[in-house]
Short mmCIF file of C-alpha atoms in Angstrom, two decimals:
data_model
loop_
_atom_site.label_atom_id
_atom_site.label_comp_id
_atom_site.label_asym_id
_atom_site.label_seq_id
_atom_site.Cartn_x
_atom_site.Cartn_y
_atom_site.Cartn_z
CA MET Z 17 27.95 142.67 214.93
CA LYS Z 18 29.54 139.34 213.97
CA GLN Z 19 33.19 139.18 214.99
CA PRO Z 20 35.52 138.66 212.01
CA ARG Z 21 37.59 135.52 211.44
CA PHE Z 22 41.13 135.70 210.04
CA ILE Z 23 43.59 133.12 208.76
CA LEU Z 24 47.22 134.23 208.47
CA SER Z 25 49.88 132.23 206.73
CA GLY Z 26 53.60 132.90 206.68
CA GLY Z 27 56.71 131.12 207.78
CA GLY Z 28 59.98 129.36 207.16
CA THR Z 29 61.99 132.28 208.56
CA GLY Z 30 61.44 135.02 211.11
CA GLY Z 31 61.07 137.44 208.18
CA HIS Z 32 57.74 135.83 207.26
CA ILE Z 33 56.55 134.92 210.76
CA TYR Z 34 57.00 138.20 212.67
CA PRO Z 35 55.11 140.34 210.12
CA ALA Z 36 52.17 137.90 210.33
CA ILE Z 37 52.20 138.10 214.14
CA ALA Z 38 52.43 141.92 214.03
CA ILE Z 39 49.39 142.04 211.70
CA ALA Z 40 47.42 139.64 213.94
CA ASN Z 41 48.25 141.69 217.05
CA GLU Z 42 46.98 144.88 215.42
CA LEU Z 43 43.81 143.16 214.17
CA LYS Z 44 43.24 141.85 217.69
CA LYS Z 45 43.51 145.40 219.05
CA ARG Z 46 40.74 146.49 216.66
CA PHE Z 47 38.61 143.35 217.15
CA PRO Z 48 39.31 141.90 220.61
CA ASP Z 49 36.85 139.03 220.06
CA ALA Z 50 37.96 138.10 216.53
CA ALA Z 51 38.99 134.51 215.78
CA PHE Z 52 42.52 133.85 214.49
CA LEU Z 53 44.23 130.83 212.97
CA PHE Z 54 47.75 130.61 211.58
CA VAL Z 55 48.79 128.10 208.93
CA GLY Z 56 52.47 127.22 208.49
CA ALA Z 57 54.83 124.53 207.24
CA ALA Z 58 54.71 121.57 209.63
CA ASP Z 59 58.45 121.31 210.29
CA LYS Z 60 59.41 125.01 210.33
CA MET Z 61 60.04 127.52 213.13
CA GLU Z 62 56.54 129.03 212.96
CA MET Z 63 55.18 125.90 214.70
CA LYS Z 64 57.03 127.10 217.82
CA LYS Z 65 57.04 130.91 217.44
CA VAL Z 66 53.32 131.38 216.71
CA PRO Z 67 52.04 129.54 219.83
CA GLN Z 68 54.60 131.52 221.87
CA ALA Z 69 52.86 134.67 220.59
CA GLY Z 70 49.52 133.28 221.79
CA TYR Z 71 47.96 132.04 218.54
CA GLN Z 72 46.81 128.64 217.31
CA ILE Z 73 48.60 127.18 214.27
CA GLU Z 74 48.00 124.30 211.85
CA GLY Z 75 50.88 122.77 209.87
CA LEU Z 76 50.95 121.76 206.21
CA TRP Z 77 53.30 119.14 204.71
CA ILE Z 78 55.01 121.52 202.30
CA ALA Z 79 58.49 122.66 201.28
CA GLY Z 80 60.00 124.67 198.44
CA LEU Z 81 61.65 123.36 195.34
CA GLN Z 82 65.43 122.93 195.60
CA ARG Z 83 67.63 124.19 192.77
CA LYS Z 84 69.07 120.73 192.16
CA LEU Z 85 67.74 117.21 191.74
CA THR Z 86 66.83 115.96 195.24
CA LEU Z 87 64.39 113.66 196.98
CA GLN Z 88 62.67 116.83 198.25
CA ASN Z 89 61.92 117.83 194.65
CA ALA Z 90 60.61 114.35 193.81
CA LEU Z 91 58.23 114.62 196.78
CA PHE Z 92 57.10 118.15 195.90
CA PRO Z 93 53.98 117.20 193.84
CA PHE Z 94 52.76 114.95 196.69
CA LYS Z 95 53.43 117.64 199.30
CA LEU Z 96 51.62 120.23 197.20
CA PHE Z 97 48.59 117.96 196.69
CA SER Z 98 48.51 117.11 200.42
CA SER Z 99 48.76 120.82 201.35
CA LEU Z 100 45.97 121.82 198.97
CA LEU Z 101 43.70 119.15 200.46
CA LYS Z 102 44.49 120.16 204.03
CA SER Z 103 44.10 123.87 203.20
CA ARG Z 104 40.66 123.07 201.79
CA SER Z 105 39.58 121.28 204.99
CA ILE Z 106 41.03 124.09 207.17
CA ILE Z 107 39.16 126.79 205.25
CA LYS Z 108 35.88 124.83 205.21
CA ALA Z 109 36.10 124.25 208.97
CA PHE Z 110 37.30 127.72 210.03
CA LYS Z 111 35.25 129.81 207.56
CA PRO Z 112 37.55 132.88 207.48
CA ASP Z 113 36.37 136.31 206.35
CA VAL Z 114 39.83 137.24 205.03
CA VAL Z 115 43.01 135.20 204.41
CA ILE Z 116 46.37 136.99 204.69
CA GLY Z 117 49.64 135.63 203.28
CA THR Z 118 53.02 137.01 204.39
CA GLY Z 119 55.17 134.62 202.34
CA GLY Z 120 56.75 131.24 202.93
CA PHE Z 121 55.85 127.85 201.50
CA ALA Z 122 52.53 127.36 203.29
CA SER Z 123 50.92 130.59 202.11
CA GLY Z 124 50.83 129.38 198.47
CA PRO Z 125 48.38 126.46 198.76
CA LEU Z 126 46.33 128.22 201.45
CA LEU Z 127 45.70 131.41 199.45
CA GLN Z 128 45.13 129.39 196.29
CA ILE Z 129 42.30 127.45 197.99
CA ALA Z 130 40.88 130.60 199.62
CA THR Z 131 40.37 132.15 196.18
CA THR Z 132 38.45 129.06 194.98
CA PHE Z 133 36.01 129.70 197.86
CA ASN Z 134 35.79 133.40 196.86
CA ILE Z 135 37.28 134.45 200.20
CA PRO Z 136 39.11 137.81 199.98
CA THR Z 137 42.90 137.47 200.16
CA VAL Z 138 45.66 139.95 201.00
CA ILE Z 139 49.29 139.42 200.06
CA GLN Z 140 51.97 141.16 202.08
CA GLU Z 141 55.08 141.17 199.86
CA GLN Z 142 58.16 142.11 201.86
CA ASN Z 143 60.87 142.08 199.19
CA SER Z 144 61.88 144.43 196.39
CA TYR Z 145 61.77 141.41 194.05
CA PRO Z 146 58.74 139.16 194.56
CA GLY Z 147 58.95 135.37 194.61
CA ILE Z 148 57.14 133.22 192.06
CA THR Z 149 54.40 132.11 194.53
CA ASN Z 150 53.23 135.67 195.18
CA LYS Z 151 53.37 136.53 191.47
CA ILE Z 152 50.97 133.65 190.77
CA LEU Z 153 48.71 134.43 193.75
CA SER Z 154 48.56 138.15 192.89
CA LYS Z 155 46.28 137.55 189.91
CA LYS Z 156 43.39 136.64 192.22
CA ALA Z 157 44.39 138.55 195.37
CA HIS Z 158 42.20 141.50 196.39
CA SER Z 159 45.01 143.66 197.77
CA ILE Z 160 48.82 143.49 197.62
CA CYS Z 161 50.66 145.41 200.34
CA VAL Z 162 54.26 146.11 199.30
CA ALA Z 163 57.35 147.60 200.94
CA TYR Z 164 59.11 148.91 197.83
CA GLU Z 165 58.19 151.15 194.93
CA ASN Z 166 58.11 150.11 191.25
CA LEU Z 167 56.58 146.64 191.64
CA GLU Z 168 54.06 147.22 188.81
CA ALA Z 169 56.21 144.99 186.60
CA TYR Z 170 55.33 141.99 188.79
CA PHE Z 171 51.86 142.72 190.16
CA PRO Z 172 48.57 144.20 188.88
CA LYS Z 173 49.00 147.95 189.42
CA ASN Z 174 45.42 148.55 190.61
CA LYS Z 175 45.90 146.15 193.55
CA LEU Z 176 49.18 147.61 194.85
CA VAL Z 177 49.32 149.53 198.12
CA LEU Z 178 52.69 150.89 199.31
CA THR Z 179 52.60 150.24 203.06
CA GLY Z 180 56.09 149.12 204.09
CA ASN Z 181 56.75 146.00 206.15
CA PRO Z 182 55.26 145.39 209.61
CA VAL Z 183 57.85 145.92 212.33
CA ARG Z 184 57.91 145.41 216.08
CA GLN Z 185 56.26 148.44 217.67
CA ASP Z 186 58.85 148.53 220.47
CA LEU Z 187 61.44 149.71 217.92
CA LEU Z 188 59.66 152.99 217.28
CA ASN Z 189 61.42 154.86 220.10
CA SER Z 190 64.64 152.88 220.38
CA ASP Z 191 66.68 156.15 220.38
CA GLU Z 192 65.39 156.88 223.86
CA LYS Z 193 66.55 153.51 225.25
CA ARG Z 194 70.32 153.83 224.66
CA THR Z 195 71.30 154.01 228.36
CA GLU Z 196 68.97 151.10 229.17
CA GLY Z 197 70.42 149.09 226.26
CA ILE Z 198 74.03 149.65 227.36
CA ALA Z 199 73.14 148.55 230.90
CA TYR Z 200 71.09 145.51 229.75
CA PHE Z 201 73.96 144.13 227.63
CA LYS Z 202 76.62 145.19 230.20
CA LEU Z 203 78.50 147.25 227.63
CA ASN Z 204 81.29 149.78 228.09
CA ALA Z 205 79.69 153.18 227.34
CA THR Z 206 83.04 154.64 226.20
CA LYS Z 207 83.52 152.10 223.38
CA LYS Z 208 81.75 151.77 220.05
CA THR Z 209 79.41 148.76 219.83
CA ILE Z 210 79.18 146.67 216.65
CA LEU Z 211 76.02 144.59 216.29
CA VAL Z 212 76.27 141.55 214.00
CA LEU Z 213 72.97 140.06 212.75
CA GLY Z 214 72.77 136.90 210.67
CA GLY Z 215 68.98 136.48 210.67
CA SER Z 216 66.91 134.16 212.86
CA LEU Z 217 68.70 131.00 211.69
CA GLY Z 218 72.19 132.50 211.51
CA ALA Z 219 74.48 133.14 208.53
CA ARG Z 220 77.48 130.86 208.04
CA ARG Z 221 79.50 133.26 205.88
CA ILE Z 222 79.02 136.22 208.25
CA ASN Z 223 80.00 134.02 211.21
CA GLN Z 224 83.18 132.93 209.39
CA LEU Z 225 83.96 136.58 208.63
CA ILE Z 226 83.55 137.74 212.25
CA GLU Z 227 85.64 134.83 213.54
CA LYS Z 228 88.46 135.75 211.13
CA GLU Z 229 88.22 139.50 211.90
CA LEU Z 230 88.20 139.28 215.73
CA PRO Z 231 91.87 140.44 215.93
CA PHE Z 232 90.99 143.36 213.60
CA PHE Z 233 88.06 144.39 215.84
CA GLU Z 234 90.31 144.14 218.90
CA LYS Z 235 92.78 146.54 217.25
CA GLN Z 236 89.90 148.94 216.56
CA ASN Z 237 89.04 148.87 220.29
CA VAL Z 238 85.34 148.10 219.73
CA GLN Z 239 82.93 145.71 221.45
CA ILE Z 240 80.76 143.23 219.57
CA ILE Z 241 77.32 141.71 220.08
CA TRP Z 242 77.35 138.76 217.70
CA GLN Z 243 74.05 137.02 216.98
CA CYS Z 244 75.34 133.88 215.30
CA GLY Z 245 72.05 131.93 215.10
CA SER Z 246 70.93 128.71 216.80
CA PHE Z 247 72.56 126.48 214.15
CA TYR Z 248 76.01 127.90 214.88
CA PHE Z 249 76.02 128.81 218.58
CA GLU Z 250 77.93 125.70 219.71
CA ASP Z 251 80.71 126.49 217.20
CA TYR Z 252 81.19 130.12 218.22
CA LYS Z 253 80.31 130.43 221.92
CA LYS Z 254 84.01 129.88 222.77
CA TYR Z 255 84.67 133.47 221.59
CA ASN Z 256 82.67 135.01 224.45
CA SER Z 257 84.96 137.50 226.19
CA GLN Z 258 84.99 140.94 227.78
CA ASN Z 259 84.51 142.64 224.38
CA VAL Z 260 82.63 139.92 222.48
CA GLN Z 261 79.16 138.64 223.33
CA VAL Z 262 78.10 135.62 221.28
CA THR Z 263 74.40 134.75 221.34
CA ALA Z 264 72.11 132.42 219.39
CA PHE Z 265 69.14 134.76 219.57
CA ILE Z 266 68.52 138.29 220.89
CA ASP Z 267 65.32 138.64 222.90
CA ARG Z 268 65.42 142.45 223.30
CA MET Z 269 65.94 143.78 219.78
CA ASP Z 270 64.76 147.24 220.86
CA LEU Z 271 67.58 147.50 223.41
CA VAL Z 272 70.29 146.00 221.21
CA TYR Z 273 69.47 148.41 218.37
CA ALA Z 274 69.50 151.28 220.87
CA ALA Z 275 72.95 150.30 222.19
CA ALA Z 276 74.56 149.65 218.78
CA ASP Z 277 76.69 152.24 216.97
CA LEU Z 278 77.23 150.27 213.73
CA ILE Z 279 75.41 147.22 212.39
CA ILE Z 280 76.50 144.37 210.09
CA SER Z 281 73.44 142.54 208.77
CA ARG Z 282 71.92 140.26 206.18
CA ALA Z 283 69.37 142.03 203.97
CA GLY Z 284 66.18 140.05 204.54
CA ALA Z 285 63.10 142.23 204.09
CA SER Z 286 62.13 142.43 207.77
CA SER Z 287 65.70 143.25 208.82
CA VAL Z 288 65.91 146.04 206.23
CA SER Z 289 62.61 147.54 207.43
CA GLU Z 290 63.66 147.37 211.09
CA LEU Z 291 67.05 148.92 210.35
CA ALA Z 292 65.40 151.81 208.49
CA LEU Z 293 63.26 152.51 211.53
CA VAL Z 294 66.24 152.33 213.89
CA GLY Z 295 68.39 154.60 211.69
CA LYS Z 296 71.91 153.36 212.51
CA PRO Z 297 74.81 153.05 210.01
CA VAL Z 298 74.55 149.62 208.36
CA VAL Z 299 76.80 147.40 206.27
CA PHE Z 300 74.62 144.89 204.40
CA ILE Z 301 76.11 141.51 203.49
CA PRO Z 302 73.25 139.92 201.50
CA SER Z 303 72.84 136.16 201.30
CA PRO Z 304 73.44 135.03 197.70
CA ASN Z 305 71.65 131.74 198.43
CA VAL Z 306 68.05 132.99 198.44
CA ALA Z 307 65.47 132.84 195.66
CA GLU Z 308 66.02 135.40 192.89
CA ASP Z 309 68.94 136.91 194.90
CA HIS Z 310 66.29 139.13 196.53
CA GLN Z 311 68.49 140.15 199.50
CA THR Z 312 70.97 141.88 197.17
CA LYS Z 313 68.05 143.67 195.52
CA ASN Z 314 66.66 144.72 198.93
CA ALA Z 315 70.06 146.10 199.96
CA LYS Z 316 70.61 147.92 196.65
CA ALA Z 317 67.27 149.71 197.04
CA ILE Z 318 68.69 151.29 200.23
CA VAL Z 319 72.26 151.80 198.95
CA GLU Z 320 70.98 153.67 195.87
CA LYS Z 321 69.50 156.24 198.25
CA LYS Z 322 72.81 156.49 200.18
CA GLY Z 323 71.24 154.83 203.23
CA ALA Z 324 73.69 151.93 203.74
CA LEU Z 325 76.87 150.26 202.51
CA LEU Z 326 76.85 146.95 200.63
CA LEU Z 327 79.47 144.20 200.62
CA LYS Z 328 78.94 141.05 198.57
CA GLU Z 329 80.15 137.79 200.09
CA SER Z 330 82.66 137.46 197.24
CA GLU Z 331 84.26 140.80 198.25
CA LEU Z 332 84.67 140.18 201.98
CA GLU Z 333 88.29 138.97 201.98
CA VAL Z 334 89.61 142.06 200.21
CA GLN Z 335 87.18 144.85 201.03
CA PHE Z 336 85.85 144.30 204.55
CA GLU Z 337 88.74 145.78 206.54
CA PRO Z 338 89.29 148.95 204.47
CA LEU Z 339 85.54 149.64 204.25
CA PHE Z 340 84.99 149.11 207.96
CA THR Z 341 88.07 151.09 209.03
CA ASP Z 342 86.80 154.04 207.00
CA LEU Z 343 83.27 153.77 208.37
CA LEU Z 344 84.45 153.58 212.00
CA SER Z 345 86.57 156.71 211.67
CA ASN Z 346 84.25 158.71 209.41
CA GLU Z 347 81.61 160.40 211.59
CA THR Z 348 80.25 162.36 208.60
CA LEU Z 349 79.55 159.15 206.67
CA GLN Z 350 77.96 157.53 209.74
CA LYS Z 351 75.62 160.52 210.12
CA GLU Z 352 74.74 160.57 206.41
CA LEU Z 353 73.88 156.84 206.38
CA SER Z 354 71.74 157.21 209.54
CA VAL Z 355 69.76 160.18 208.22
CA ASN Z 356 69.19 158.63 204.77
CA ILE Z 357 68.10 155.16 205.90
CA LYS Z 358 65.70 156.72 208.42
CA LYS Z 359 63.99 158.65 205.61
CA LEU Z 360 63.00 155.27 204.09
CA ALA Z 361 61.28 154.00 207.25
CA LYS Z 362 57.56 153.27 207.24
CA PRO Z 363 56.60 153.30 210.93
CA ASN Z 364 52.85 152.97 210.23
CA ALA Z 365 53.14 149.89 208.00
CA THR Z 366 51.21 147.53 210.29
CA LEU Z 367 48.33 150.02 210.69
CA ASP Z 368 48.16 150.64 206.93
CA ILE Z 369 48.10 146.90 206.15
CA VAL Z 370 45.37 146.28 208.72
CA ASN Z 371 43.32 149.12 207.20
CA GLU Z 372 43.51 147.32 203.83
CA ILE Z 373 42.43 144.02 205.45
CA ILE Z 374 39.49 145.64 207.23
CA LYS Z 375 38.11 146.98 203.93
CA LEU Z 376 37.61 143.34 202.89
CA VAL Z 377 35.76 142.14 206.00
CA PRO Z 378 32.13 141.72 204.84
CA THR Z 379 30.42 143.14 207.96
CA ILE Z 380 32.56 146.26 208.40
#
């Protein structure tokens, strides 16, 4: 039997890259001799992260439209044309059986060209509110794997499959790793641990909040693991102390989730899916600076089911301390949030997405 060939495209942030890698890893398990190629944006983090995961990647000269008049916007038509041409040559040379898009700038031109060659395409939409690129691509896509219900308003209903978002498989049993996690991060087992996550690039407003609230946390007698992001590490590393660990990036997410008692996080789609699987009490602080304000919509989908708390950036000054004081002292609320968010987890998402992809491989 001919071994299948797959192109995966997703990038810009970890939220688009890691799902694509999780899908590729599962496909590789099923087809050890399959051929894989990733396509990303030439200057984004996928150009580093994908080769680290053991896959080849090609870069396109592409970026998104800014919301204001900029040189980037003036260059956009040229970048789009260049990316369409390069996508065409990549697809002609690689001859994929299926093309999979997990979001990010590069997946638009690539999937668009794949459909002109009549190659089956799969969209993996991570958010509760889809971006414009995926809405356009959905008209010709063969299958659309989604993480939230009620997306019929944006996508053709007959193509929708509710799978959830791919997550790292090592998170599935993080409950059992608590002792290991506490030892790995050299934590005090008698104190509550607060985990602060700003996403792979960091979150300026969350970092400013934590810096301001360090005396408050000290009064609460808690310890903090503060992932401030690579952009901000130099600014905040000075706060490393006995009870505060500042880090640009966390390499063992399974252990940090296991050790944490409460989590403060952005509400990117991958983070939300991971946090549901982990089942710890969460305070979401969504980024208001993302397309269509989709992080707020992701968070609200959880909050409506009493699975998390939500604080908007505009409310932080007034509401953070009272909300957090209550959460820290309210064991009943902590338990309720944990139980409810865990009910929303989709641990088999990667397997379900790969099953959809396999249906489209001609020789299977």
